[in-house]
XYZ file of C-alpha atoms in Angstrom:
665
model
C -40.210 54.675 90.253
C -38.815 54.384 93.806
C -37.590 57.533 95.544
C -35.404 57.546 98.674
C -34.984 60.813 100.580
C -32.776 61.564 103.598
C -32.616 57.950 104.788
C -30.961 57.299 108.156
C -30.530 53.998 110.015
C -29.089 53.585 113.510
C -28.262 50.323 115.288
C -26.281 51.840 118.131
C -24.078 54.845 118.698
C -22.771 55.079 115.123
C -25.374 55.306 112.312
C -25.260 52.666 109.604
C -25.814 55.391 107.032
C -27.180 58.944 107.065
C -28.865 61.271 104.557
C -29.063 58.601 101.845
C -30.978 59.887 98.803
C -31.377 58.313 95.377
C -34.009 57.273 92.830
C -34.523 53.861 91.229
C -35.678 54.505 87.647
C -37.284 52.191 85.090
C -34.857 49.580 83.708
C -32.092 50.593 86.113
C -29.627 47.778 86.846
C -28.139 48.873 90.160
C -25.297 47.094 91.942
C -25.405 47.899 95.660
C -21.820 47.582 96.922
C -19.853 48.152 100.111
C -17.952 46.165 102.699
C -19.741 43.528 104.784
C -21.720 45.251 107.513
C -22.065 48.515 105.573
C -25.847 48.090 105.367
C -26.513 46.626 101.901
C -29.025 43.990 103.047
C -30.611 46.537 105.393
C -31.127 48.912 102.461
C -32.909 46.181 100.478
C -35.176 45.387 103.439
C -36.090 49.065 103.745
C -36.858 49.323 100.011
C -39.242 46.352 100.187
C -40.890 47.569 103.390
C -39.667 44.821 105.723
C -37.726 47.288 107.874
C -38.331 50.889 108.923
C -35.577 53.525 108.793
C -34.714 55.731 111.775
C -35.439 58.776 109.631
C -36.172 59.627 106.013
C -38.788 58.452 103.530
C -39.138 55.828 100.809
C -41.770 56.730 98.211
C -43.200 53.891 96.124
C -46.153 54.323 93.713
C -49.269 52.317 94.618
C -49.165 50.309 91.390
C -45.436 49.468 91.727
C -44.852 45.778 92.476
C -41.620 44.798 94.264
C -40.053 41.324 94.311
C -37.512 40.620 97.066
C -35.145 37.652 97.368
C -33.412 37.654 100.792
C -30.281 35.680 101.610
C -32.259 33.479 104.015
C -35.974 32.728 103.844
C -38.493 30.317 105.347
C -39.229 27.533 102.858
C -42.266 25.253 102.700
C -42.145 21.584 101.734
C -45.758 20.604 101.104
C -45.922 20.822 97.297
C -44.153 19.717 94.136
C -41.704 21.954 92.281
C -44.295 22.829 89.626
C -47.044 23.553 92.176
C -44.729 25.757 94.238
C -43.629 27.719 91.160
C -47.268 28.136 90.057
C -47.896 30.153 93.237
C -46.220 32.990 91.368
C -49.384 33.190 89.248
C -51.754 33.643 92.193
C -52.975 37.026 90.871
C -53.554 35.586 87.402
C -55.400 32.611 88.892
C -57.714 34.889 90.876
C -58.302 36.988 87.768
C -59.172 33.832 85.806
C -61.688 32.854 88.475
C -63.314 36.293 88.238
C -63.450 36.034 84.446
C -65.013 32.568 84.626
C -67.602 33.847 87.086
C -68.477 36.834 84.867
C -68.580 34.585 81.798
C -70.985 32.247 83.573
C -73.174 35.183 84.566
C -73.212 36.488 81.001
C -74.320 33.084 79.749
C -77.119 32.744 82.290
C -78.605 36.261 82.072
C -81.130 37.213 79.397
C -81.525 40.945 80.030
C -79.260 41.764 77.126
C -80.400 45.384 76.764
C -80.128 46.362 80.433
C -77.497 48.809 81.663
C -76.174 46.315 84.220
C -75.652 43.694 81.500
C -73.780 46.164 79.313
C -71.691 47.238 82.333
C -70.906 43.585 82.990
C -69.739 43.157 79.379
C -67.502 46.189 79.710
C -65.989 44.904 82.973
C -65.424 41.491 81.409
C -63.750 43.023 78.338
C -61.447 45.221 80.420
C -60.523 42.379 82.763
C -59.925 39.989 79.871
C -57.611 42.477 78.167
C -55.593 42.799 81.389
C -55.538 39.010 81.665
C -54.111 38.637 78.165
C -51.601 41.475 78.669
C -50.217 39.658 81.723
C -49.255 36.746 79.472
C -51.639 34.364 81.199
C -51.938 31.981 78.269
C -48.173 31.451 78.053
C -47.520 31.057 81.772
C -46.899 27.302 81.709
C -44.297 27.602 78.955
C -42.709 30.506 80.821
C -42.702 28.526 84.067
C -40.918 25.595 82.428
C -38.423 27.873 80.696
C -37.571 29.628 83.963
C -37.197 26.437 86.026
C -35.018 24.818 83.365
C -32.947 27.981 83.095
C -32.262 27.740 86.829
C -31.040 24.168 86.459
C -34.107 21.972 86.992
C -34.809 19.059 84.673
C -38.266 18.401 83.307
C -38.331 15.218 85.380
C -37.894 17.355 88.534
C -41.122 19.318 88.052
C -43.383 16.767 89.733
C -40.987 15.861 92.544
C -41.804 17.084 96.089
C -39.775 20.133 97.100
C -38.824 18.279 100.311
C -36.519 16.046 98.235
C -34.338 19.022 97.306
C -31.579 20.714 99.289
C -31.968 24.216 100.672
C -30.005 25.648 97.748
C -32.350 24.102 95.177
C -35.418 25.290 97.096
C -33.960 28.795 97.042
C -33.866 28.443 93.250
C -37.604 27.715 93.304
C -38.177 30.908 95.299
C -36.061 32.844 92.799
C -38.087 31.341 89.942
C -41.345 32.444 91.647
C -40.071 36.005 91.996
C -38.923 36.159 88.363
C -42.240 34.725 87.125
C -44.192 37.412 88.989
C -42.510 40.036 86.759
C -42.348 42.738 89.432
C -41.584 46.340 88.519
C -38.557 46.318 90.853
C -36.413 43.265 91.617
C -34.413 43.311 94.873
C -31.900 40.446 94.898
C -29.646 39.757 97.900
C -26.809 37.406 96.907
C -28.849 35.546 94.244
C -25.796 33.613 92.975
C -24.919 31.912 96.272
C -26.939 28.808 95.400
C -26.461 28.841 91.616
C -23.875 27.171 89.407
C -22.105 28.787 86.451
C -24.760 27.754 83.938
C -27.665 29.085 86.001
C -25.808 32.320 86.784
C -25.320 32.959 83.089
C -28.985 32.237 82.393
C -29.944 34.708 85.147
C -27.625 37.321 83.613
C -29.405 36.965 80.282
C -32.836 37.033 81.925
C -32.102 40.245 83.840
C -30.607 41.872 80.746
C -33.860 41.263 78.826
C -36.232 41.942 81.734
C -38.267 45.137 81.808
C -37.972 45.276 85.616
C -35.644 47.614 87.455
C -33.030 45.628 89.407
C -31.203 46.383 92.657
C -28.816 43.589 93.581
C -26.202 42.728 96.153
C -23.591 40.200 95.068
C -19.952 39.348 95.686
C -19.718 37.718 92.234
C -17.782 40.401 90.367
C -18.396 38.991 86.885
C -22.132 38.713 87.550
C -22.678 42.259 88.799
C -20.465 43.703 86.065
C -22.427 41.894 83.359
C -25.785 42.919 84.839
C -25.283 46.434 86.242
C -25.398 49.808 84.496
C -25.245 51.822 87.725
C -23.478 51.384 91.072
C -24.549 52.581 94.522
C -21.756 52.417 97.076
C -22.369 52.512 100.836
C -19.190 53.850 102.418
C -18.448 55.898 105.554
C -22.160 55.950 106.377
C -23.045 57.608 103.067
C -24.487 56.415 99.768
C -22.555 57.518 96.677
C -24.199 57.134 93.274
C -22.018 56.190 90.271
C -23.868 56.146 86.922
C -21.626 53.393 85.539
C -21.312 49.596 85.667
C -19.181 47.954 88.326
C -15.828 47.766 86.514
C -15.978 51.459 85.616
C -17.043 52.267 89.189
C -13.846 50.636 90.509
C -11.752 53.033 88.399
C -13.829 56.089 89.334
C -13.762 55.165 93.020
C -9.972 55.006 92.960
C -9.815 58.441 91.336
C -12.357 59.773 93.843
C -10.322 58.515 96.777
C -7.136 60.056 95.384
C -8.937 63.404 95.135
C -10.250 63.007 98.674
C -6.772 62.184 99.913
C -5.291 65.292 98.304
C -8.114 67.463 99.656
C -7.680 65.907 103.109
C -3.930 66.582 103.102
C -4.480 70.184 101.968
C -7.094 70.681 104.673
C -4.815 69.242 107.347
C -2.046 71.607 106.229
C -4.467 74.535 106.373
C -5.617 73.519 109.876
C -2.008 73.144 111.044
C -1.143 76.622 109.679
C -4.155 78.171 111.456
C -3.272 76.531 114.757
C 0.349 77.619 114.441
C -0.780 81.209 113.781
C -3.132 81.129 116.786
C -0.440 79.736 119.109
C 2.146 82.202 117.858
C 0.077 85.375 118.206
C -2.399 84.362 120.925
C -1.044 86.883 123.458
C -0.252 89.777 121.134
C -2.852 92.564 121.341
C -2.051 93.818 117.848
C -2.991 90.404 116.379
C -6.071 89.794 118.539
C -8.558 90.403 115.697
C -6.718 88.087 113.287
C -6.425 85.404 115.973
C -10.187 85.533 116.637
C -10.881 85.273 112.909
C -8.635 82.216 112.670
C -10.379 80.608 115.666
C -13.801 81.124 114.060
C -12.570 79.788 110.707
C -11.151 76.730 112.470
C -14.466 76.056 114.185
C -16.353 76.231 110.885
C -14.125 73.778 109.031
C -15.933 70.514 108.182
C -13.374 67.671 108.277
C -12.946 65.907 104.946
C -13.482 62.158 105.216
C -11.533 59.756 103.060
C -13.436 56.674 101.903
C -12.546 53.477 103.694
C -9.886 51.399 102.026
C -10.392 47.661 101.631
C -7.636 45.196 102.447
C -7.317 43.662 98.991
C -3.800 45.095 98.675
C -2.662 42.923 101.562
C -0.545 39.932 100.587
C -0.865 36.514 102.202
C 1.141 33.412 101.467
C 0.689 29.824 102.441
C 3.540 28.588 104.649
C 6.261 26.542 102.920
C 5.204 22.939 102.306
C 6.957 19.644 101.669
C 7.491 18.642 98.042
C 4.923 16.071 96.972
C 5.133 13.412 94.300
C 4.786 14.408 90.653
C 1.196 13.156 90.459
C -0.826 14.023 93.574
C -4.090 12.581 92.193
C -4.580 9.742 89.696
C -8.083 8.373 88.944
C -8.608 5.306 86.771
C -12.161 4.174 85.920
C -13.579 5.592 89.156
C -17.309 5.100 89.633
C -19.707 6.152 92.371
C -23.263 4.878 92.844
C -25.911 5.814 95.361
C -28.263 2.874 95.193
C -29.540 2.620 91.629
C -28.316 6.123 90.773
C -24.881 6.454 89.150
C -23.314 9.804 90.030
C -20.373 9.337 87.652
C -18.598 6.505 85.848
C -15.348 5.937 83.911
C -13.615 8.875 85.606
C -10.006 8.808 84.426
C -7.839 11.831 85.149
C -4.366 12.824 86.333
C -3.551 15.995 88.262
C 0.122 16.973 88.213
C 2.090 18.610 91.002
C 1.674 22.402 91.021
C -1.466 22.445 88.860
C -4.461 24.580 89.802
C -7.617 22.924 88.456
C -11.341 23.702 88.672
C -14.271 21.315 89.084
C -17.341 22.842 87.404
C -20.793 21.687 86.376
C -24.387 21.691 87.482
C -25.160 21.114 91.140
C -25.679 17.430 91.855
C -23.395 16.179 89.060
C -20.764 14.838 91.483
C -18.147 17.561 92.039
C -18.237 17.364 95.835
C -18.724 13.590 95.622
C -15.411 13.120 93.792
C -13.737 15.378 96.358
C -15.063 13.117 99.120
C -13.709 10.099 97.221
C -10.267 11.753 97.093
C -10.505 12.490 100.823
C -11.411 8.836 101.496
C -14.675 9.837 103.157
C -16.939 7.638 100.999
C -16.469 4.283 99.203
C -16.231 4.000 95.404
C -15.222 1.542 92.708
C -12.216 1.840 90.432
C -8.703 2.982 91.297
C -7.892 6.331 92.903
C -4.315 7.011 93.999
C -3.210 9.867 96.250
C 0.448 10.574 95.487
C 3.554 10.309 97.634
C 4.024 12.662 100.584
C 0.666 14.401 100.063
C -0.631 16.671 102.846
C -4.217 17.681 102.126
C -5.829 20.916 103.245
C -9.595 20.540 102.790
C -12.206 23.279 102.997
C -15.931 22.539 102.834
C -18.962 24.149 104.396
C -19.083 21.593 107.219
C -15.499 22.427 108.174
C -16.873 25.497 109.917
C -18.799 23.267 112.324
C -15.586 21.626 113.556
C -14.224 24.809 115.171
C -13.899 24.983 118.956
C -16.877 27.106 120.016
C -15.305 28.119 123.323
C -12.328 29.901 121.724
C -12.326 33.470 120.459
C -11.654 34.305 116.818
C -8.127 35.471 117.704
C -7.364 32.350 119.778
C -8.574 30.078 116.963
C -6.016 31.547 114.587
C -3.293 32.005 117.194
C -3.380 28.243 117.883
C -2.384 27.386 114.297
C -0.188 30.391 113.391
C 3.561 29.818 113.478
C 6.653 31.966 113.078
C 6.390 35.508 111.762
C 2.734 35.017 110.843
C 1.824 35.338 114.537
C 2.891 38.984 114.411
C 0.386 39.629 111.613
C -2.692 37.858 112.980
C -4.653 41.078 113.405
C -3.897 42.113 109.807
C -4.973 38.706 108.525
C -8.191 38.798 110.550
C -8.890 42.303 109.250
C -8.521 41.132 105.662
C -11.281 38.616 106.294
C -13.623 41.032 108.106
C -12.629 40.135 111.694
C -10.922 43.410 112.510
C -11.145 45.329 115.791
C -13.604 44.008 118.379
C -14.718 41.225 116.012
C -11.542 39.266 116.840
C -12.630 38.977 120.481
C -15.918 37.270 119.663
C -16.436 33.670 120.728
C -16.814 31.189 117.875
C -20.180 30.047 119.275
C -21.771 33.453 118.587
C -20.581 33.632 114.965
C -22.979 33.166 112.072
C -22.525 30.340 109.575
C -20.842 32.648 107.091
C -18.454 34.039 109.703
C -17.488 30.519 110.782
C -16.776 29.599 107.162
C -14.463 32.590 106.811
C -12.678 31.677 110.023
C -12.180 28.094 108.825
C -10.730 29.504 105.589
C -8.175 31.569 107.536
C -7.099 28.467 109.478
C -6.571 26.619 106.236
C -4.434 29.472 104.894
C -2.010 29.008 107.789
C -1.623 25.216 107.647
C 1.444 23.692 105.889
C -0.187 21.591 103.127
C 0.783 20.750 99.548
C -2.660 19.798 98.158
C -5.498 22.281 98.616
C -9.071 21.118 98.044
C -11.550 23.991 98.274
C -15.281 23.316 97.940
C -17.131 26.594 97.164
C -14.630 28.725 99.135
C -16.039 32.117 98.078
C -19.702 31.819 99.102
C -19.285 33.909 102.262
C -16.398 36.152 101.243
C -16.702 39.723 100.028
C -14.652 40.915 97.057
C -11.579 42.173 98.966
C -11.376 38.888 100.902
C -11.745 36.893 97.690
C -8.884 38.882 96.178
C -6.687 38.056 99.189
C -7.554 34.346 98.907
C -7.076 34.284 95.132
C -3.634 35.871 95.374
C -2.627 33.426 98.103
C -3.684 30.411 96.008
C -1.976 31.785 92.909
C 1.291 32.100 94.873
C 0.826 28.654 96.459
C 3.566 26.313 95.198
C 1.502 23.171 95.811
C -1.489 21.698 93.952
C -5.033 23.064 94.190
C -8.469 21.636 93.326
C -11.181 24.294 93.423
C -14.913 23.578 93.239
C -16.521 26.915 92.415
C -19.086 28.704 90.257
C -17.353 32.081 90.608
C -15.914 32.823 87.154
C -14.047 35.948 88.255
C -12.380 34.032 91.089
C -11.325 31.171 88.786
C -10.144 33.484 85.997
C -6.346 33.637 85.917
C -6.159 31.084 88.724
C -6.759 27.676 87.115
C -5.087 26.196 84.052
C -7.363 23.202 83.621
C -11.120 22.683 83.980
C -12.869 19.388 84.690
C -16.501 19.459 83.585
C -18.971 17.251 85.467
C -22.157 16.299 83.646
C -24.193 13.364 82.388
C -22.322 10.921 84.620
C -18.975 11.770 83.019
C -15.980 13.981 83.845
C -14.274 15.685 80.909
C -10.959 17.517 80.855
C -10.602 20.957 79.233
C -7.192 22.585 78.991
C -6.997 26.333 79.632
C -8.693 28.767 81.983
C -12.365 29.138 82.880
C -13.134 31.556 80.040
C -11.374 29.279 77.550
C -13.729 26.552 78.746
C -16.781 28.796 78.393
C -15.760 29.801 74.868
C -15.236 26.156 73.991
C -18.698 25.366 75.292
C -20.092 28.367 73.408
C -21.795 29.707 76.524
C -20.007 32.988 77.060
C -23.339 34.749 76.546
C -26.054 32.072 76.648
C -26.698 29.283 79.096
C -26.196 26.221 76.922
C -24.087 24.097 79.258
C -26.792 23.329 81.793
C -29.811 22.681 79.614
C -30.609 19.003 79.580
C -30.489 17.827 75.962
C -30.740 21.411 74.691
C -27.240 21.768 73.267
C -25.830 18.891 71.287
C -22.247 18.527 70.041
C -20.884 16.794 67.048
C -20.041 13.117 67.235
C -16.289 13.629 67.624
C -16.464 16.169 70.476
C -15.673 15.767 74.165
C -19.191 16.680 75.275
C -21.983 14.482 76.599
C -25.667 14.303 75.768
C -27.732 13.186 78.732
C -26.073 9.989 79.840
C -24.611 9.169 76.424
C -20.952 10.112 76.349
C -18.970 10.507 73.137
C -15.180 10.712 73.512
C -12.695 11.935 70.895
C -11.140 9.224 68.844
C -7.609 9.367 67.447
C -8.813 10.292 63.954
C -11.653 8.972 61.841
C -9.261 7.432 59.330
C -6.859 5.856 61.837
C -9.672 4.365 63.894
C -11.478 3.090 60.843
C -8.240 1.564 59.594
C -7.557 -0.136 62.891
C -11.121 -1.431 63.096
C -11.066 -2.725 59.525
C -7.779 -4.497 60.145
C -9.220 -6.243 63.195
C -12.458 -7.152 61.446
C -10.731 -8.465 58.351
C -8.997 -11.089 60.430
C -12.273 -12.478 61.690
C -14.706 -11.904 58.835
C -14.850 -12.753 55.203
C -14.655 -10.049 52.576
C -18.439 -10.072 52.034
C -19.151 -9.778 55.741
C -16.636 -6.973 56.032
C -18.243 -5.110 53.130
C -21.712 -5.501 54.655
C -20.453 -4.220 58.031
C -18.954 -1.158 56.336
C -22.281 -0.410 54.619
C -24.082 -0.598 57.945
C -21.529 1.778 59.472
C -21.973 4.251 56.624
C -25.754 4.146 57.001
C -25.459 4.660 60.768
C -23.072 7.606 60.349
C -25.391 9.190 57.807
C -28.377 8.774 60.143
C -26.460 10.368 63.032
C -25.448 13.360 60.879
C -29.018 13.830 59.636
C -30.289 13.697 63.217
C -27.694 16.255 64.296
C -28.753 18.579 61.474
C -32.404 18.352 62.570
C -31.437 19.006 66.183
C -29.344 22.031 65.250
C -32.203 23.453 63.180
C -34.702 23.005 66.041
C -32.264 24.473 68.571
C -31.842 27.588 66.440
C -35.599 27.973 66.121
C -36.054 27.567 69.889
C -33.530 30.326 70.494
C -35.433 32.581 68.070
C -38.717 31.790 69.854
C -37.063 32.415 73.240
C -36.055 35.902 72.077
C -39.506 36.603 70.647
C -41.319 35.494 73.808
C -39.092 37.723 75.929
C -40.659 40.747 74.200
C -43.689 41.853 76.307
C -46.031 42.342 73.337
C -45.422 38.732 72.213
C -46.021 37.209 75.647
C -49.700 36.487 74.886
C -49.143 35.283 71.310
C -50.465 31.711 71.486
C -49.089 30.914 68.028
C -45.545 31.435 69.285
C -46.250 29.537 72.521
C -47.750 26.595 70.627
C -44.811 26.516 68.207
C -42.342 26.667 71.118
C -44.041 23.744 72.901
C -44.279 21.553 69.788
C -40.698 22.345 68.735
C -39.443 21.513 72.231
C -41.323 18.208 72.195
C -39.919 17.360 68.760
C -36.415 18.261 69.951
C -36.703 15.943 72.958
C -37.877 13.102 70.695
C -35.064 13.731 68.226
C -32.527 13.770 71.078
C -33.704 10.324 72.189
C -33.436 9.108 68.590
C -29.914 10.627 68.327
C -28.818 8.799 71.470
C -30.022 5.451 70.085
C -28.383 6.076 66.716
C -25.114 7.090 68.376
C -25.164 3.968 70.522
C -25.750 1.799 67.431
C -22.884 3.537 65.622
C -20.611 3.060 68.641
C -21.419 -0.660 68.680
C -20.774 -0.988 64.944
C -17.418 0.763 65.223
C -16.416 -1.627 68.016
C -17.319 -4.790 66.065
């Protein structure tokens, strides 16, 4: 599909890469990997035609359509979310206009037997077949499915894009690219602005897509779940591994061990040749052999050993003071922005030494609760920060507080103490500030580089409560490994807001889920939480009203929250005992009948919802098949089932509220 031959790129004395050759085939899922600065983003720009190589060729068939999502793009704010996403169908819209024009001409003309009329019919038929094959009739349903998969609510569709943050607008651009169904998808860090739910939806989408995919990502779980092939840029060369990322890591280690052995053997051979030359240089009887050795030495091509990342380096936070047993206690905490309630009834306790994760859709209040803990914004309820707590806080805006007139080295040297000062260069190297990079002024650093520098500063400060808000967005995999190991060895308490499953795995022992105005506690690691939510493969967590739990679960539906009760029998007994004191026997009996009817109605509603959810999943799978894309029967059934599901969800919420009220009487 796309052929790359002898590619070379130079940005100075040393080439970025040379003699890069590979082919992107149909349905390839390629992970493009390498250290920061190796040329991954440059390679994507060359593949999409935005940048020209110094030498080499990129061959792309004329009918091959390429979709490219860069890390940074210029966004427009003059439309609604729906209107902006509909721009993905510009080709279909133009085709529809041509069809309408031809249809009008066919209706107006009367020369039915003429050759031009018959030619017009043939053109119309061919164009109409193409129109139907492109799934034109199902585009609105597909648009809604894609936007909702990326985290938008139906109520967001008609909102102006200017009301959304840059991260959400990047999701719109991603939706447009996915809706265009290009033959080759080039994605540069697509997960940076997505939460866990949307990342998992994107994984499923790419797995079912007929497009070839070339992606750059530092989310290890994402690229491993998506990729079936890995291209590594290392030492200025591109090495092709026909395996997914996890298998590539093993093969790369074996490859480097082989290179190391070959390098050592070559160095021994070179040393022996030089020793022979020096020993017999002035002996006439050995002149011929000496000349042969000199020529052999000149012909030897030095074996290069692939660069080694710094993930094996170990960092530790400096010793910290012992804090109280309960660093954070929240009791009925609530935060409102005007008429909008971000969260309510937040009651949680974080114990000393715990590592916990805050997860959930963007905008559900994770960073807001962090700001409440930091005392940066007002709230209602009671929030206690424990005794002797020293907070180390990392957020994106922390990078803007660095002194721009200092160098990278000076910034770290000012906070480093003790033996750590002897290892500053090693630490900077682990976070991609090695060599000349450490002499750069802070003012010339990019936003991502400043974030990494702020993270290093935090690593060196003596704190006993770490609060990290999306700490991995600008870190490559080796740097994330260094940070993860440091946090795991940290003897204080840590609160981590992140969507990076691989980073959280093995690090946190408790997950707090933000959603529907509530915060729910889940014991165990991140994958325990995902299994509990039944979203290890499908994105069910983030769909508004799409996945409904049973009445006695810890989950929420929209803004209706249902908490676990002690047991059905114990609660009913307690309630009956209280009611019996205030009501007569007849009134008590009537109340019990009403409760039974309400419980029955809730269960019946849940059964209907579960049945419709299962059918929607079946329709989703059917519509993902290209030949079904234009089947209006399936599209109509999907739309009507979705509408019925939304109505039943509203009915379920009312019934649950009535049942809750009856149980509290």
